[in-house]
């Protein structure tokens, strides 16, 4: 359990641990030993760290909390998308999704595993097609709660996780500092050790934070959840666009690309009769060309209680071919997890409703 008032041990950078180790009059190498227990051996308590002196472990337990996230539900099977519902120490529910081989997403080899992690409990951004935004925003996740999703899924499945994408519940760039702290732990050789280029942040369009991320030294990847190529369409389905319109967003993306010398990805959920017209495809092509971006098209996953649906396969292919004809590297995501409600926020919402009904 996380203890109020105490910082969690998995929210610390190695340099912070080293400082505390020295304050405890322990040799400096204890910091790396501790990090190894946390991130390589995936210990669940200080007591498990048997090669650390007992007194040191007692002191650590007095100073730091050691939060756990509890898996309450898993959907899916080994070779398909698996969805994990976690309960946090304050009983909040969040989700992660483990996606096998997703060449359409990242062009990775077929034996790769990608985890889609959450960064907030709920979401304040209220995109009209999204289950995570349906019940509003509760709170930001702490760095350890972000890191723990990856540790818990790796421990539960016994699988190596190659890619991490922050496209689960929440707007990662609205929890900027905690997400960056978590990413430093995930990326560090003393931490989880995932290469920065295998870590992707996605944003619904927080232009100022895109610029801030561009100035960060870490070479993480950035995906923009565009879902509409004109202000009229984005205004209809993504309230963020009223704060930062397309022109402001594209200017921030321009800055990002120039600073990072990196190719952006546009995520574009295809929703029937909303954003799937040939005009939208042509306009998307124009923006993607200007920024040298690639496009991932994702047929919409129906969310219970929302009116949207996916376009026909023919309509999806037509949209894709318009993009490709204008020279844009574009992919249409192969079906994954439609049967287990893989769209972000759906499992949490369903479980929360079931629990509420059960207590009526
Ligand atoms: S799509 Fe992302 S930013 Fe929009 S409501 Fe859902 S979680 Fe929030």
Coordinates of C-alpha atoms and ligand atoms in Angstrom, one line a residue:
X1 CA 0.0 0.0 0.0
X2 CA 1.1 3.5 -0.7
X3 CA 1.4 5.5 2.5
X4 CA 0.1 9.1 2.5
X5 CA 2.9 11.6 3.0
X6 CA 5.6 9.2 2.0
X7 CA 7.2 9.2 -1.5
X8 CA 7.1 5.9 -3.3
X9 CA 10.4 4.2 -3.8
X10 CA 9.6 3.6 -7.5
X11 CA 9.1 7.3 -8.1
X12 CA 12.8 8.0 -7.4
X13 CA 15.7 8.5 -9.9
X14 CA 18.9 6.6 -9.2
X15 CA 20.6 9.9 -8.2
X16 CA 17.8 10.5 -5.5
X17 CA 18.3 6.9 -4.2
X18 CA 22.1 7.5 -4.1
X19 CA 21.6 10.6 -2.0
X20 CA 19.4 8.8 0.5
X21 CA 21.7 5.8 0.6
X22 CA 24.6 8.2 1.6
X23 CA 22.3 9.9 4.2
X24 CA 21.7 6.4 5.7
X25 CA 25.6 5.9 5.8
X26 CA 25.4 2.9 3.5
X27 CA 27.9 2.4 0.6
X28 CA 26.9 4.0 -2.7
X29 CA 26.6 0.6 -4.5
X30 CA 23.5 -0.2 -2.3
X31 CA 21.6 2.2 -4.6
X32 CA 22.2 0.1 -7.7
X33 CA 21.5 -3.1 -5.7
X34 CA 18.2 -1.5 -4.6
X35 CA 17.3 -0.5 -8.2
X36 CA 18.1 -4.0 -9.4
X37 CA 15.6 -5.4 -6.9
X38 CA 13.0 -3.0 -8.0
X39 CA 13.3 -3.2 -11.8
X40 CA 15.1 -6.4 -12.7
X41 CA 14.0 -8.8 -9.9
X42 CA 10.7 -7.0 -9.6
X43 CA 10.5 -7.3 -5.8
X44 CA 7.2 -6.7 -4.2
X45 CA 8.5 -5.5 -0.8
X46 CA 11.7 -4.4 0.9
X47 CA 11.7 -7.6 2.9
X48 CA 12.4 -9.6 -0.3
X49 CA 15.7 -7.8 -0.8
X50 CA 17.6 -10.3 1.1
X51 CA 21.1 -9.2 0.2
X52 CA 20.5 -5.7 1.7
X53 CA 21.3 -5.4 5.4
X54 CA 18.2 -5.8 7.6
X55 CA 18.7 -2.4 9.2
X56 CA 18.8 -0.7 5.8
X57 CA 15.6 -2.4 4.7
X58 CA 13.9 -1.2 7.9
X59 CA 15.1 2.3 7.3
X60 CA 13.9 2.2 3.7
X61 CA 10.4 1.0 4.8
X62 CA 10.2 3.8 7.4
X63 CA 11.1 6.5 4.8
X64 CA 9.4 5.3 1.6
X65 CA 6.2 3.7 0.6
X66 CA 6.3 0.6 -1.7
X67 CA 3.1 0.8 -3.7
X68 CA 1.6 -2.1 -5.4
X69 CA -1.0 -2.2 -8.2
X70 CA -3.3 -5.1 -8.0
X71 CA -4.5 -6.9 -11.1
X72 CA -8.2 -7.3 -10.7
X73 CA -9.2 -8.5 -14.2
X74 CA -7.4 -9.9 -17.3
X75 CA -9.2 -10.3 -20.6
X76 CA -7.8 -12.0 -23.7
X77 CA -5.4 -14.8 -24.2
X78 CA -1.7 -15.3 -24.8
X79 CA -1.6 -14.8 -28.5
X80 CA -4.1 -12.0 -28.7
X81 CA -4.5 -8.5 -27.2
X82 CA -4.7 -8.8 -23.4
X83 CA -6.3 -6.2 -21.3
X84 CA -5.4 -5.7 -17.6
X85 CA -7.5 -3.8 -15.1
X86 CA -5.6 -2.6 -12.1
X87 CA -6.7 -1.4 -8.7
X88 CA -4.5 1.3 -7.2
X89 CA -3.9 1.8 -3.5
X90 CA -6.7 4.3 -3.3
X91 CA -9.0 1.8 -5.1
X92 CA -9.0 3.8 -8.4
X93 CA -9.2 1.6 -11.5
X94 CA -6.9 2.0 -14.5
X95 CA -6.2 -0.2 -17.6
X96 CA -3.2 -1.3 -19.6
X97 CA -3.4 -3.3 -22.8
X98 CA -0.7 -5.7 -24.0
X99 CA -0.7 -5.9 -27.8
X100 CA 1.2 -8.6 -29.7
X101 CA 3.0 -7.8 -32.9
X102 CA 1.7 -4.6 -34.2
X103 CA 3.5 -3.9 -37.5
X104 CA 0.8 -1.4 -38.5
X105 CA 1.5 0.6 -35.4
X106 CA 5.3 0.8 -35.2
X107 CA 6.7 -1.3 -38.1
X108 CA 8.1 -3.7 -35.5
X109 CA 8.9 -7.3 -36.0
X110 CA 6.1 -9.8 -35.5
X111 CA 7.4 -11.2 -32.2
X112 CA 7.2 -7.8 -30.5
X113 CA 5.0 -6.9 -27.5
X114 CA 3.7 -3.4 -27.0
X115 CA 2.1 -2.2 -23.8
X116 CA -0.4 0.6 -23.9
X117 CA -0.3 2.2 -20.5
X118 CA -2.4 4.8 -18.7
X119 CA -1.2 8.1 -17.3
X120 CA -4.3 9.4 -15.5
X121 CA -7.3 8.1 -13.7
X122 CA -10.1 9.1 -16.1
X123 CA -9.5 12.0 -18.5
X124 CA -10.5 15.7 -18.5
X125 CA -10.3 16.1 -22.3
X126 CA -13.7 14.6 -23.1
X127 CA -13.1 13.4 -26.7
X128 CA -16.6 12.4 -27.8
X129 CA -15.7 8.9 -29.1
X130 CA -13.7 7.8 -26.0
X131 CA -14.7 5.7 -23.1
X132 CA -12.0 7.1 -20.8
X133 CA -13.4 10.6 -21.0
X134 CA -17.0 9.5 -20.3
X135 CA -16.8 9.8 -16.5
X136 CA -14.4 12.7 -16.3
X137 CA -11.1 13.2 -14.6
X138 CA -10.1 11.9 -11.1
X139 CA -6.4 12.4 -10.7
X140 CA -2.9 12.2 -12.2
X141 CA -1.0 8.9 -11.8
X142 CA 2.2 9.1 -9.8
X143 CA 5.5 8.0 -11.5
X144 CA 5.5 4.7 -9.6
X145 CA 1.9 3.9 -10.7
X146 CA 3.0 4.4 -14.4
X147 CA 6.1 2.3 -14.0
X148 CA 4.2 -0.4 -12.0
X149 CA 1.8 -1.1 -15.0
X150 CA 4.8 -2.2 -17.0
X151 CA 6.4 -4.2 -14.2
X152 CA 3.0 -5.9 -13.3
X153 CA 2.3 -6.9 -16.9
X154 CA 5.8 -8.2 -17.4
X155 CA 5.6 -10.2 -14.2
X156 CA 2.1 -11.6 -14.9
X157 CA 2.8 -12.6 -18.5
X158 CA 6.5 -13.5 -18.1
X159 CA 7.0 -11.7 -21.4
X160 CA 9.5 -9.2 -22.5
X161 CA 7.9 -5.9 -23.4
X162 CA 9.5 -4.2 -26.3
X163 CA 7.5 -1.1 -26.8
X164 CA 5.6 1.2 -24.5
X165 CA 3.0 3.6 -25.7
X166 CA 1.2 6.0 -23.5
X167 CA -2.1 5.9 -25.3
X168 CA -4.2 4.4 -22.5
X169 CA -6.4 6.3 -20.2
X170 CA -5.5 9.9 -19.7
X171 CA -3.8 12.7 -21.6
X172 CA 0.0 12.0 -21.0
X173 CA 1.1 15.6 -21.7
X174 CA -1.4 16.9 -19.0
X175 CA 0.6 14.9 -16.4
X176 CA 3.9 16.0 -17.9
X177 CA 6.2 16.0 -14.9
X178 CA 5.1 12.6 -13.5
X179 CA 5.1 11.0 -17.0
X180 CA 8.6 12.3 -17.7
X181 CA 9.8 11.0 -14.3
X182 CA 8.4 7.6 -15.1
X183 CA 9.9 7.6 -18.6
X184 CA 13.3 8.4 -17.2
X185 CA 13.0 5.3 -14.9
X186 CA 11.6 3.1 -17.8
X187 CA 14.4 4.3 -20.1
X188 CA 17.4 4.1 -17.7
X189 CA 19.8 1.2 -17.8
X190 CA 19.5 0.9 -14.0
X191 CA 15.7 1.0 -14.4
X192 CA 13.6 -1.0 -16.9
X193 CA 16.0 -0.3 -19.7
X194 CA 13.6 0.3 -22.6
X195 CA 15.2 2.4 -25.4
X196 CA 13.7 5.9 -25.8
X197 CA 12.8 5.2 -29.4
X198 CA 10.6 2.3 -28.2
X199 CA 8.6 4.7 -26.0
X200 CA 5.8 6.7 -27.6
X201 CA 3.8 9.5 -26.0
X202 CA 0.5 10.4 -27.5
X203 CA -1.4 13.6 -27.2
X204 CA -4.8 14.9 -28.2
X205 CA -3.1 18.2 -29.1
X206 CA -1.7 20.1 -26.1
X207 CA 0.3 22.5 -28.2
X208 CA 2.4 24.1 -25.4
X209 CA 3.4 20.8 -23.9
X210 CA 4.4 19.5 -27.4
X211 CA 6.8 22.4 -27.5
X212 CA 8.0 21.6 -24.0
X213 CA 8.6 18.0 -24.9
X214 CA 10.5 19.1 -28.0
X215 CA 13.0 20.8 -25.6
X216 CA 13.5 17.7 -23.5
X217 CA 16.7 15.8 -24.2
X218 CA 15.0 12.3 -24.3
X219 CA 14.4 11.0 -27.9
X220 CA 11.0 9.5 -27.1
X221 CA 8.5 9.3 -30.0
X222 CA 5.4 11.4 -30.3
X223 CA 2.1 10.5 -31.8
X224 CA -0.7 13.0 -32.3
X225 CA -4.2 11.8 -31.9
X226 CA -5.6 13.9 -34.8
X227 CA -8.9 12.2 -35.7
X228 CA -10.0 15.1 -37.9
X229 CA -8.1 17.2 -40.5
X230 CA -10.2 20.4 -40.3
X231 CA -11.2 22.5 -37.3
X232 CA -14.8 21.8 -38.1
X233 CA -14.4 18.1 -37.6
X234 CA -12.0 18.3 -34.7
X235 CA -14.2 20.8 -32.9
X236 CA -17.1 18.3 -33.2
X237 CA -15.3 15.4 -31.6
X238 CA -12.3 16.8 -29.6
X239 CA -13.0 19.8 -27.3
X240 CA -9.2 20.4 -27.0
X241 CA -9.3 21.8 -30.5
X242 CA -11.3 24.8 -29.3
X243 CA -8.3 25.7 -27.1
X244 CA -5.5 24.8 -29.5
X245 CA -6.8 24.8 -33.1
X246 CA -5.2 22.9 -35.9
X247 CA -3.0 25.8 -37.0
X248 CA -1.6 26.1 -33.4
X249 CA -1.2 22.3 -33.2
X250 CA 0.5 22.0 -36.5
X251 CA 2.9 24.9 -35.6
X252 CA 3.8 23.1 -32.4
X253 CA 4.4 19.9 -34.4
X254 CA 6.6 21.8 -36.8
X255 CA 8.7 23.0 -33.9
X256 CA 8.9 19.4 -32.5
X257 CA 10.0 17.9 -35.8
X258 CA 12.7 20.6 -36.2
X259 CA 14.0 20.2 -32.7
X260 CA 14.0 16.4 -32.6
X261 CA 14.6 15.6 -36.3
X262 CA 12.1 12.8 -35.8
X263 CA 9.2 11.6 -37.8
X264 CA 5.8 12.2 -36.1
X265 CA 2.9 9.8 -36.3
X266 CA -0.7 10.9 -36.7
X267 CA -3.2 8.5 -35.1
X268 CA -6.5 8.8 -36.9
X269 CA -9.6 6.8 -35.7
X270 CA -11.9 6.4 -38.6
X271 CA -15.5 7.1 -37.5
X272 CA -18.3 6.6 -40.0
X273 CA -19.8 9.8 -41.5
X274 CA -17.8 11.9 -39.0
X275 CA -14.2 12.0 -40.4
X276 CA -14.0 9.4 -43.1
X277 CA -14.8 11.5 -46.2
X278 CA -12.4 11.8 -49.2
X279 CA -12.0 15.5 -48.4
X280 CA -10.8 14.7 -44.9
X281 CA -8.3 12.2 -46.3
X282 CA -7.0 14.8 -48.8
X283 CA -6.6 17.4 -46.0
X284 CA -5.0 14.9 -43.7
X285 CA -2.5 14.1 -46.5
X286 CA -1.7 17.8 -46.9
X287 CA -1.0 18.2 -43.2
X288 CA 1.0 15.0 -43.0
X289 CA 3.1 16.0 -46.1
X290 CA 3.9 19.4 -44.6
X291 CA 5.2 17.7 -41.4
X292 CA 6.7 14.6 -43.0
X293 CA 4.5 12.6 -40.7
X294 CA 3.2 9.0 -41.2
X295 CA -0.5 8.1 -40.5
X296 CA -2.0 5.2 -38.6
X297 CA -5.6 4.7 -39.5
X298 CA -7.6 2.9 -36.8
X299 CA -11.2 1.7 -37.5
X300 CA -13.3 2.8 -34.5
X301 CA -14.0 0.3 -31.7
X302 CA -17.7 0.7 -30.7
X303 CA -18.1 2.0 -27.2
X304 CA -21.3 1.0 -25.3
X305 CA -23.4 4.1 -24.7
X306 CA -21.8 6.1 -27.6
X307 CA -23.4 6.6 -31.0
X308 CA -20.4 6.2 -33.2
X309 CA -19.5 3.3 -35.5
X310 CA -16.7 2.3 -37.9
X311 CA -16.8 2.9 -41.7
X312 CA -17.3 -0.1 -44.0
X313 CA -14.1 -1.9 -45.0
X314 CA -14.5 -0.4 -48.5
X315 CA -14.6 3.1 -47.1
X316 CA -11.6 2.4 -44.9
X317 CA -9.6 1.2 -47.9
X318 CA -10.6 4.2 -50.0
X319 CA -9.4 6.6 -47.2
X320 CA -6.1 4.7 -47.1
X321 CA -5.6 4.8 -50.8
X322 CA -6.2 8.6 -51.0
X323 CA -3.4 9.1 -48.4
X324 CA -1.0 6.7 -50.2
X325 CA -1.7 8.3 -53.5
X326 CA -0.5 11.5 -52.1
X327 CA 2.7 9.8 -51.0
X328 CA 2.0 9.5 -47.3
X329 CA 3.3 6.5 -45.4
X330 CA 0.0 5.2 -44.1
X331 CA -1.3 2.0 -42.5
X332 CA -4.7 0.7 -41.7
X333 CA -4.5 -1.1 -38.3
X334 CA -5.3 -4.7 -38.4
X335 CA -8.1 -5.7 -36.1
X336 CA -6.9 -6.2 -32.5
X337 CA -9.0 -6.6 -29.4
X338 CA -12.3 -5.5 -30.9
X339 CA -13.9 -8.5 -29.2
X340 CA -12.5 -7.7 -25.7
X341 CA -13.3 -4.0 -25.8
X342 CA -9.7 -2.9 -26.3
X343 CA -10.6 0.8 -26.9
X344 CA -9.1 2.8 -24.1
X345 CA -11.2 3.1 -20.9
X346 CA -13.8 0.5 -21.8
X347 CA -12.9 -2.3 -19.4
X348 CA -12.6 0.1 -16.5
X349 CA -15.9 1.7 -17.3
X350 CA -17.6 -1.7 -17.6
X351 CA -16.1 -3.0 -14.3
X352 CA -17.0 0.2 -12.5
X353 CA -20.6 0.0 -13.7
X354 CA -20.8 -3.7 -12.6
X355 CA -19.4 -2.8 -9.2
X356 CA -21.9 0.1 -8.8
X357 CA -24.8 -2.2 -9.9
X358 CA -23.6 -4.9 -7.4
X359 CA -23.7 -2.4 -4.5
X360 CA -27.1 -1.0 -5.3
Ligands
LIG1 S1 -8.9 10.1 -26.4 FE1 -7.3 10.4 -24.9 S2 -7.4 12.7 -24.5 FE2 -9.4 12.1 -25.5 S3 -10.8 11.7 -23.8 FE3 -9.8 9.7 -24.4 S4 -8.1 9.5 -23.0 FE4 -8.7 11.6 -23.0

